PDB file of C-alpha atoms in Angstrom:
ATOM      1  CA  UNK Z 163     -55.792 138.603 143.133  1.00 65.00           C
ATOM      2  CA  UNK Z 164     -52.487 138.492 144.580  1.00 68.00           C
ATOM      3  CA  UNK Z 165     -51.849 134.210 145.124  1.00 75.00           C
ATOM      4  CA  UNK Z 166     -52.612 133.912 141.010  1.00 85.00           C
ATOM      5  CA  UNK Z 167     -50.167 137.200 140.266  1.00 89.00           C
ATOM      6  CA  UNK Z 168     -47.489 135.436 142.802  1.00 92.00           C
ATOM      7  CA  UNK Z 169     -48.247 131.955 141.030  1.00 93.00           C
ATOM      8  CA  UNK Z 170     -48.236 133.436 137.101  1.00 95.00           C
ATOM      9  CA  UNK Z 171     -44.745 135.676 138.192  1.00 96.00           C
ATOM     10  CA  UNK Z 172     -43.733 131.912 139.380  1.00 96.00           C
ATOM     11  CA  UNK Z 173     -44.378 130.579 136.308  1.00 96.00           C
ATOM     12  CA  UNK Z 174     -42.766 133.186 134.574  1.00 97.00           C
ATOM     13  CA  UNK Z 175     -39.522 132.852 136.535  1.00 97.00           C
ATOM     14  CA  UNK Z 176     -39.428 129.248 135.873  1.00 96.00           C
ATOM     15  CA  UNK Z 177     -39.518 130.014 132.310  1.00 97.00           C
ATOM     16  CA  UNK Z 178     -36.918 132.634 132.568  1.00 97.00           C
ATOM     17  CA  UNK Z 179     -34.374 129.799 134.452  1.00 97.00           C
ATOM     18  CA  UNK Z 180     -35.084 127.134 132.197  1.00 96.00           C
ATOM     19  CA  UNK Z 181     -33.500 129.838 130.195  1.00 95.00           C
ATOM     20  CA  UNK Z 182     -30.197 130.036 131.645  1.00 97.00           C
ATOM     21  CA  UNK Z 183     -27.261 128.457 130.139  1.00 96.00           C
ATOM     22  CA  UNK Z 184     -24.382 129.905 131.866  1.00 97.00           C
ATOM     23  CA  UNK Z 185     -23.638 128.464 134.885  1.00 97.00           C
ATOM     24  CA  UNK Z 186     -22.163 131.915 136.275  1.00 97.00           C
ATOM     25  CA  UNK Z 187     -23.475 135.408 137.013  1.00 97.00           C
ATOM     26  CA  UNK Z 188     -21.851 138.323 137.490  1.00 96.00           C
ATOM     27  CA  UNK Z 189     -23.823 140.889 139.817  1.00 95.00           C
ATOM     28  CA  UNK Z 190     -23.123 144.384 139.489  1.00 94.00           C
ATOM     29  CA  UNK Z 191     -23.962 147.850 141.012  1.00 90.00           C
ATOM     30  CA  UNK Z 192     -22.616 151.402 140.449  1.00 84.00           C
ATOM     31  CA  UNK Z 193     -20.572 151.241 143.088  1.00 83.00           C
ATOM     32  CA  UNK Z 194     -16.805 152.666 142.527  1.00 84.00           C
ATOM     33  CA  UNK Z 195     -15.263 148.569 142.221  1.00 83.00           C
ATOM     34  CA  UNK Z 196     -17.039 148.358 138.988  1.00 85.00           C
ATOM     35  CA  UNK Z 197     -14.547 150.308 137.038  1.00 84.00           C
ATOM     36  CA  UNK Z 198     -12.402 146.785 137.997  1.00 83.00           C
ATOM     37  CA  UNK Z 199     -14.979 144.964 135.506  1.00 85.00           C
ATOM     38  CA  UNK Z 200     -12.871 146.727 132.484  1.00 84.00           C
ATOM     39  CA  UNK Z 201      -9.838 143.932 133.482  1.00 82.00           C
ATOM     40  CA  UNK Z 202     -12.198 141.047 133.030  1.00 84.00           C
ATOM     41  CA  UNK Z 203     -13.802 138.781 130.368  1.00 85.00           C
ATOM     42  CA  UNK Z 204     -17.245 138.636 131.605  1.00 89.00           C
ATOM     43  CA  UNK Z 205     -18.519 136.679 128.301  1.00 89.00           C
ATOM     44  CA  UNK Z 206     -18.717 133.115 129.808  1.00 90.00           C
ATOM     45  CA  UNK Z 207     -21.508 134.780 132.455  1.00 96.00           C
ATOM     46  CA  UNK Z 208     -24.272 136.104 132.431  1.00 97.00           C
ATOM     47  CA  UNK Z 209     -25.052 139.873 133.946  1.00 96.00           C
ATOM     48  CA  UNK Z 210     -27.579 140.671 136.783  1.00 97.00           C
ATOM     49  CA  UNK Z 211     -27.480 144.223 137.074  1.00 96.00           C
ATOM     50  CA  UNK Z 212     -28.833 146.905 138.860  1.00 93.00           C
ATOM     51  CA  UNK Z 213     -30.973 149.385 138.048  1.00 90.00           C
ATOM     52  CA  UNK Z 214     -28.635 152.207 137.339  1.00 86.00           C
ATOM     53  CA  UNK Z 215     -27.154 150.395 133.881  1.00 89.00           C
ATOM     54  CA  UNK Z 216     -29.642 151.468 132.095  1.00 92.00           C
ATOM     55  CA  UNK Z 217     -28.634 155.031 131.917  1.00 92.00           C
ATOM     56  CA  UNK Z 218     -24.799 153.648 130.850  1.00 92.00           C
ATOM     57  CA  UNK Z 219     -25.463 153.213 127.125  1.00 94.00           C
ATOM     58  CA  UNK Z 220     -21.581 152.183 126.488  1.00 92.00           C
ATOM     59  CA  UNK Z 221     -22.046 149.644 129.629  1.00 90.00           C
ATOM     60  CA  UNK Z 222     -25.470 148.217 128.392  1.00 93.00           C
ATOM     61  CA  UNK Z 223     -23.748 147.830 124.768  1.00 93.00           C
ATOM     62  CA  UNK Z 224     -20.723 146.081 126.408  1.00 90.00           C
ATOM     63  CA  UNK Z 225     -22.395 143.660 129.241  1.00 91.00           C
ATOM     64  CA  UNK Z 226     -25.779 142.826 127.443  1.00 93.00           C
ATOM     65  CA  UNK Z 227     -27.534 142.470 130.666  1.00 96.00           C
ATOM     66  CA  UNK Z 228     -29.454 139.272 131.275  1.00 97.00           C
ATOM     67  CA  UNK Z 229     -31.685 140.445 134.653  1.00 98.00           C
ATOM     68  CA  UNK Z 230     -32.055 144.439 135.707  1.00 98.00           C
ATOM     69  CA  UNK Z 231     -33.429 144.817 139.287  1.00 97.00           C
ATOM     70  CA  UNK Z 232     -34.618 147.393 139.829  1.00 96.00           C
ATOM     71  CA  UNK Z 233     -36.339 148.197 144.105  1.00 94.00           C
ATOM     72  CA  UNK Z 234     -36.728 151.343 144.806  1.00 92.00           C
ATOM     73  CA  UNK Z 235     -40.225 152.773 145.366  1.00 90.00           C
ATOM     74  CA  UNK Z 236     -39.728 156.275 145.214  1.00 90.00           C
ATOM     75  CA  UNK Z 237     -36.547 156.329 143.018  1.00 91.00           C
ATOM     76  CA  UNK Z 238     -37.676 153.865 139.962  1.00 91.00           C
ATOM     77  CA  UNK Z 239     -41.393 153.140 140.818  1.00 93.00           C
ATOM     78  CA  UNK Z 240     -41.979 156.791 142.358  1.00 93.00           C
ATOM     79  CA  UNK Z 241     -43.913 159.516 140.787  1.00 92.00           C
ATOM     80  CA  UNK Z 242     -41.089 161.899 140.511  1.00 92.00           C
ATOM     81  CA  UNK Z 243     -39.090 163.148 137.897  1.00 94.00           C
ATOM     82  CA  UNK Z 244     -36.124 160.854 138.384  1.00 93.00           C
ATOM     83  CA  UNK Z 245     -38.071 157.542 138.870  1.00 94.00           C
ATOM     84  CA  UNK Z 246     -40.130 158.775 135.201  1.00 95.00           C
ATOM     85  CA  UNK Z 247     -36.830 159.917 133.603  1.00 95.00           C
ATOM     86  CA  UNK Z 248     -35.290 156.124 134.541  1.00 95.00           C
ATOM     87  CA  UNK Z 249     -38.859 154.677 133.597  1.00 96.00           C
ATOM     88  CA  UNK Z 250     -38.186 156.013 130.006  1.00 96.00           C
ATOM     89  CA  UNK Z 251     -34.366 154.821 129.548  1.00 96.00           C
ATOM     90  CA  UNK Z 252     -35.492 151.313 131.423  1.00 97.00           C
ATOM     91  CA  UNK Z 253     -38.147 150.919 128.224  1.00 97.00           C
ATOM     92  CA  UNK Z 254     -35.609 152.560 125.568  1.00 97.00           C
ATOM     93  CA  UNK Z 255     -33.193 149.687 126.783  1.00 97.00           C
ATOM     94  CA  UNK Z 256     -36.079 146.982 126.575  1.00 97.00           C
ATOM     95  CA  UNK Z 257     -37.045 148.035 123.109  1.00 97.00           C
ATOM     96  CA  UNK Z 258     -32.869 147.408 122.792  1.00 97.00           C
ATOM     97  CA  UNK Z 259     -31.725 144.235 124.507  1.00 96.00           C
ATOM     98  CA  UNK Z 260     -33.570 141.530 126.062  1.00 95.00           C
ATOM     99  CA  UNK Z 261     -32.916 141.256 129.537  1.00 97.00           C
ATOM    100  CA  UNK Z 262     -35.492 140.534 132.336  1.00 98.00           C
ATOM    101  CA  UNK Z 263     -36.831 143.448 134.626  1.00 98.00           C
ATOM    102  CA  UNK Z 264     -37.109 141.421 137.849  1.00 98.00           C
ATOM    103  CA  UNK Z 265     -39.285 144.268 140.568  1.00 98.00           C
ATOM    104  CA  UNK Z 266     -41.215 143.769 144.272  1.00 97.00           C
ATOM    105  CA  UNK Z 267     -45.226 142.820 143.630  1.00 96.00           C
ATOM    106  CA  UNK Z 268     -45.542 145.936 145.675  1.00 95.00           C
ATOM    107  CA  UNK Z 269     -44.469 147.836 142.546  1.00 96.00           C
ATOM    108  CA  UNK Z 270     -45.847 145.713 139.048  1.00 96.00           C
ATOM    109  CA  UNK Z 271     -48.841 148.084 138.501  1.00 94.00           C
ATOM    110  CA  UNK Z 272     -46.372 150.688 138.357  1.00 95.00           C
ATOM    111  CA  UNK Z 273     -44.209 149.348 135.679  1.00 96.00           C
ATOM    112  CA  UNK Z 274     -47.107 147.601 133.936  1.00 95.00           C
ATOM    113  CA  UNK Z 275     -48.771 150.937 133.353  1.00 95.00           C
ATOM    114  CA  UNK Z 276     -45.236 152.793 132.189  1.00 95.00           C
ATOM    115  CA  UNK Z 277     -43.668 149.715 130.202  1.00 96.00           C
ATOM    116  CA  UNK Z 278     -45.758 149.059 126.920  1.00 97.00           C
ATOM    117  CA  UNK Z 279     -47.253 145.682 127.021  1.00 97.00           C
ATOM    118  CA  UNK Z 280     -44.631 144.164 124.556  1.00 97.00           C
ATOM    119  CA  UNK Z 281     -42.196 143.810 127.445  1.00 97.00           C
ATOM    120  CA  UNK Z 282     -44.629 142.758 130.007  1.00 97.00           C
ATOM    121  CA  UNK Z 283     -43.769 139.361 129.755  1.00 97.00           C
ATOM    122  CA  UNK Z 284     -40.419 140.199 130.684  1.00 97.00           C
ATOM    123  CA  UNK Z 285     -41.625 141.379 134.073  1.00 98.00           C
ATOM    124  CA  UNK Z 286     -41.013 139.031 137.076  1.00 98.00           C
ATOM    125  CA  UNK Z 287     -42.756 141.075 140.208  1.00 97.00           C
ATOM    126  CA  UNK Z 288     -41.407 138.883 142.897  1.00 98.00           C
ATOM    127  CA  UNK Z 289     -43.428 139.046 146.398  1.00 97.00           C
ATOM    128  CA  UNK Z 290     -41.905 140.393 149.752  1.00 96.00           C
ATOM    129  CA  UNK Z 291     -42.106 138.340 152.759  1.00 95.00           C
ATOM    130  CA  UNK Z 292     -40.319 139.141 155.792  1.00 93.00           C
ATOM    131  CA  UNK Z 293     -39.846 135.692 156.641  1.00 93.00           C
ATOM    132  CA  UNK Z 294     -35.460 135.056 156.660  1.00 91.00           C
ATOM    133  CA  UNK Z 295     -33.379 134.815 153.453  1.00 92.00           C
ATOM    134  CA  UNK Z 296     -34.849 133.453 150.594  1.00 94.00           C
ATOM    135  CA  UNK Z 297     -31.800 132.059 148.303  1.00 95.00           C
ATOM    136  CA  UNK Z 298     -34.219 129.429 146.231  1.00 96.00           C
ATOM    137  CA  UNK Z 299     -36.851 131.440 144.276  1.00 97.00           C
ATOM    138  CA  UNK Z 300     -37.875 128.288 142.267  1.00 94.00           C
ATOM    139  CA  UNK Z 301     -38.615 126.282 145.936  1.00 94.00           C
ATOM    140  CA  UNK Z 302     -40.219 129.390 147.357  1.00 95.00           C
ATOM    141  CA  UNK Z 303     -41.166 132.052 145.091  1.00 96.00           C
ATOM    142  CA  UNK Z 304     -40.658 135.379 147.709  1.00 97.00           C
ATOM    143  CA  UNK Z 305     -37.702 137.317 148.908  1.00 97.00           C
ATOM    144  CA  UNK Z 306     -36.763 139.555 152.491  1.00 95.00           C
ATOM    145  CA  UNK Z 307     -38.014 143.042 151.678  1.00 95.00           C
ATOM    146  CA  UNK Z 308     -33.976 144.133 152.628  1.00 94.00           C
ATOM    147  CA  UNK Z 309     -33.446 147.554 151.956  1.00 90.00           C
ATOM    148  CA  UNK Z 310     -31.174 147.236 148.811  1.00 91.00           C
ATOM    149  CA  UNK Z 311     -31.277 145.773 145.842  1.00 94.00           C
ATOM    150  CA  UNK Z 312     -28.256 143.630 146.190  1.00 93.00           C
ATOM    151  CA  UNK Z 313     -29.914 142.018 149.121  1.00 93.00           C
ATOM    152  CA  UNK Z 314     -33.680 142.132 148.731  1.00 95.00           C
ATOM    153  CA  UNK Z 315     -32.673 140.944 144.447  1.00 97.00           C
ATOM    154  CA  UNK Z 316     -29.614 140.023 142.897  1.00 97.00           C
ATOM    155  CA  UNK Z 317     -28.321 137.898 145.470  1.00 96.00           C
ATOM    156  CA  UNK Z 318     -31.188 135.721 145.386  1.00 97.00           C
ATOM    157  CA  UNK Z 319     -31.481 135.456 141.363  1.00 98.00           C
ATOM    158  CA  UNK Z 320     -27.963 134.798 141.451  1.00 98.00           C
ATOM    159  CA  UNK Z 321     -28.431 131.791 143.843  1.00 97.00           C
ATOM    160  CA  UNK Z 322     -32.087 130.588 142.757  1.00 97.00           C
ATOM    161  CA  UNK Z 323     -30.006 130.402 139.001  1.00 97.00           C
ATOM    162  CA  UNK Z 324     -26.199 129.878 138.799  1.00 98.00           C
ATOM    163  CA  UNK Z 325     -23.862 128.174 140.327  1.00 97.00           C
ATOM    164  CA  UNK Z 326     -21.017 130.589 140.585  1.00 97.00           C
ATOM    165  CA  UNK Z 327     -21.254 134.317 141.421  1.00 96.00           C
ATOM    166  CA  UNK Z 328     -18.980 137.236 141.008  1.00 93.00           C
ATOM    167  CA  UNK Z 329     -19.625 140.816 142.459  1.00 92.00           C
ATOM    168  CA  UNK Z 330     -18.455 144.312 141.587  1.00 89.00           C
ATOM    169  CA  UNK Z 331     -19.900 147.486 142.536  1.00 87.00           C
ATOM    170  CA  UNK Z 332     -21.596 146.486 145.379  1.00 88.00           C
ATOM    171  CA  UNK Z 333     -19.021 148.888 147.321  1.00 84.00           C
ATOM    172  CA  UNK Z 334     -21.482 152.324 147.744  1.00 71.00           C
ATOM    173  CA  UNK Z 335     -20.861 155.056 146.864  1.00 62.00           C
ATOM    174  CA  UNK Z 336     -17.542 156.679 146.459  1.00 56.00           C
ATOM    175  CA  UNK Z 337     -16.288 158.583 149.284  1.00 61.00           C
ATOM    176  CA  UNK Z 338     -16.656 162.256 147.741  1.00 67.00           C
ATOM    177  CA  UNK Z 339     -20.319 161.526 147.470  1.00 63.00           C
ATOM    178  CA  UNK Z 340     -20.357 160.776 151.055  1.00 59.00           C
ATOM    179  CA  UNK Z 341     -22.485 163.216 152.891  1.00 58.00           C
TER     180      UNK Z 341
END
């Protein structure tokens, strides 16, 4: 039933922010302002990445992740090759590290049938609600089904968690990829 998934995913998150004892985050993406992150000492935060990191083994060694969001339904929760190809490095990096996989309700099954059952309790499957901005997950445990990841998750970890943020690689994609 979906009220005692969003209420045990509630519970979880709580557990996960009780956590916390940084009182900064850095967000990143893959965007082209990420190579900037090689100037800074990012050791007195904690990481909320993206998706994407988990196919970076040198950046994964480096940043020890504490979240990965990952949104997408046809890219990471899809059936295709790509989505399965990033469902197997996602679970090679949770046998590795231990960082939180934070992913829409829409999409738990998905990863609870791919991701063996030793991580599941690192899964937070946070419910979309298109009801405004969400920036306090603990007071009300949903987020704005945005169409990125930046928007629709890390944004509102970050702010449900820490009280200072920093972002790089939120920029898109460079410009020769621009079609």
């Amino acid at each position: 039933h979906l009220d005692d998934m969003k209420d045990e995913h509630h519970a979880r998150f709580f557990e996960f922010a009780k956590s916390i004892k940084k009182d900064t985050c850095h967000i990143l993406g893959t965007g082209p302002s990420l190579s900037e992150i090689e100037n800074y000492d990012l050791s007195k935060g904690d990481v909320i990445s993206c998706n994407s990191l988990v196919i970076n083994d040198e950046l994964m060694a480096r940043l020890q992740p504490k979240v990965i969001c990952a949104a997408d339904p046809i890219f990471h929760a899809g059936p295709s090759s790509y989505a399965a190809a990033f469902r197997g490095e996602l679970i090679k990096k949770m046998d590795e590290y231990d960082f939180h996989l934070f992913v829409p309700q829409r999409d738990y099954l998905i990863y609870t049938h791919c991701v063996p059952s030793r991580h599941h309790h690192r899964i937070i499957a946070v419910p979309l609600a298109a009801e405004g901005l969400n920036l306090d997950l603990s007071e009300e445990f949903r987020v704005e089904p945005f169409a990125n990841v930046l928007t629709l998750l890390m944004f509102p970890i970050g702010a449900s968690c820490y009280e200072n943020i920093t972002v790089s690689g939120c920029d898109g994609r460079p410009l020769s990829e621009n079609q």
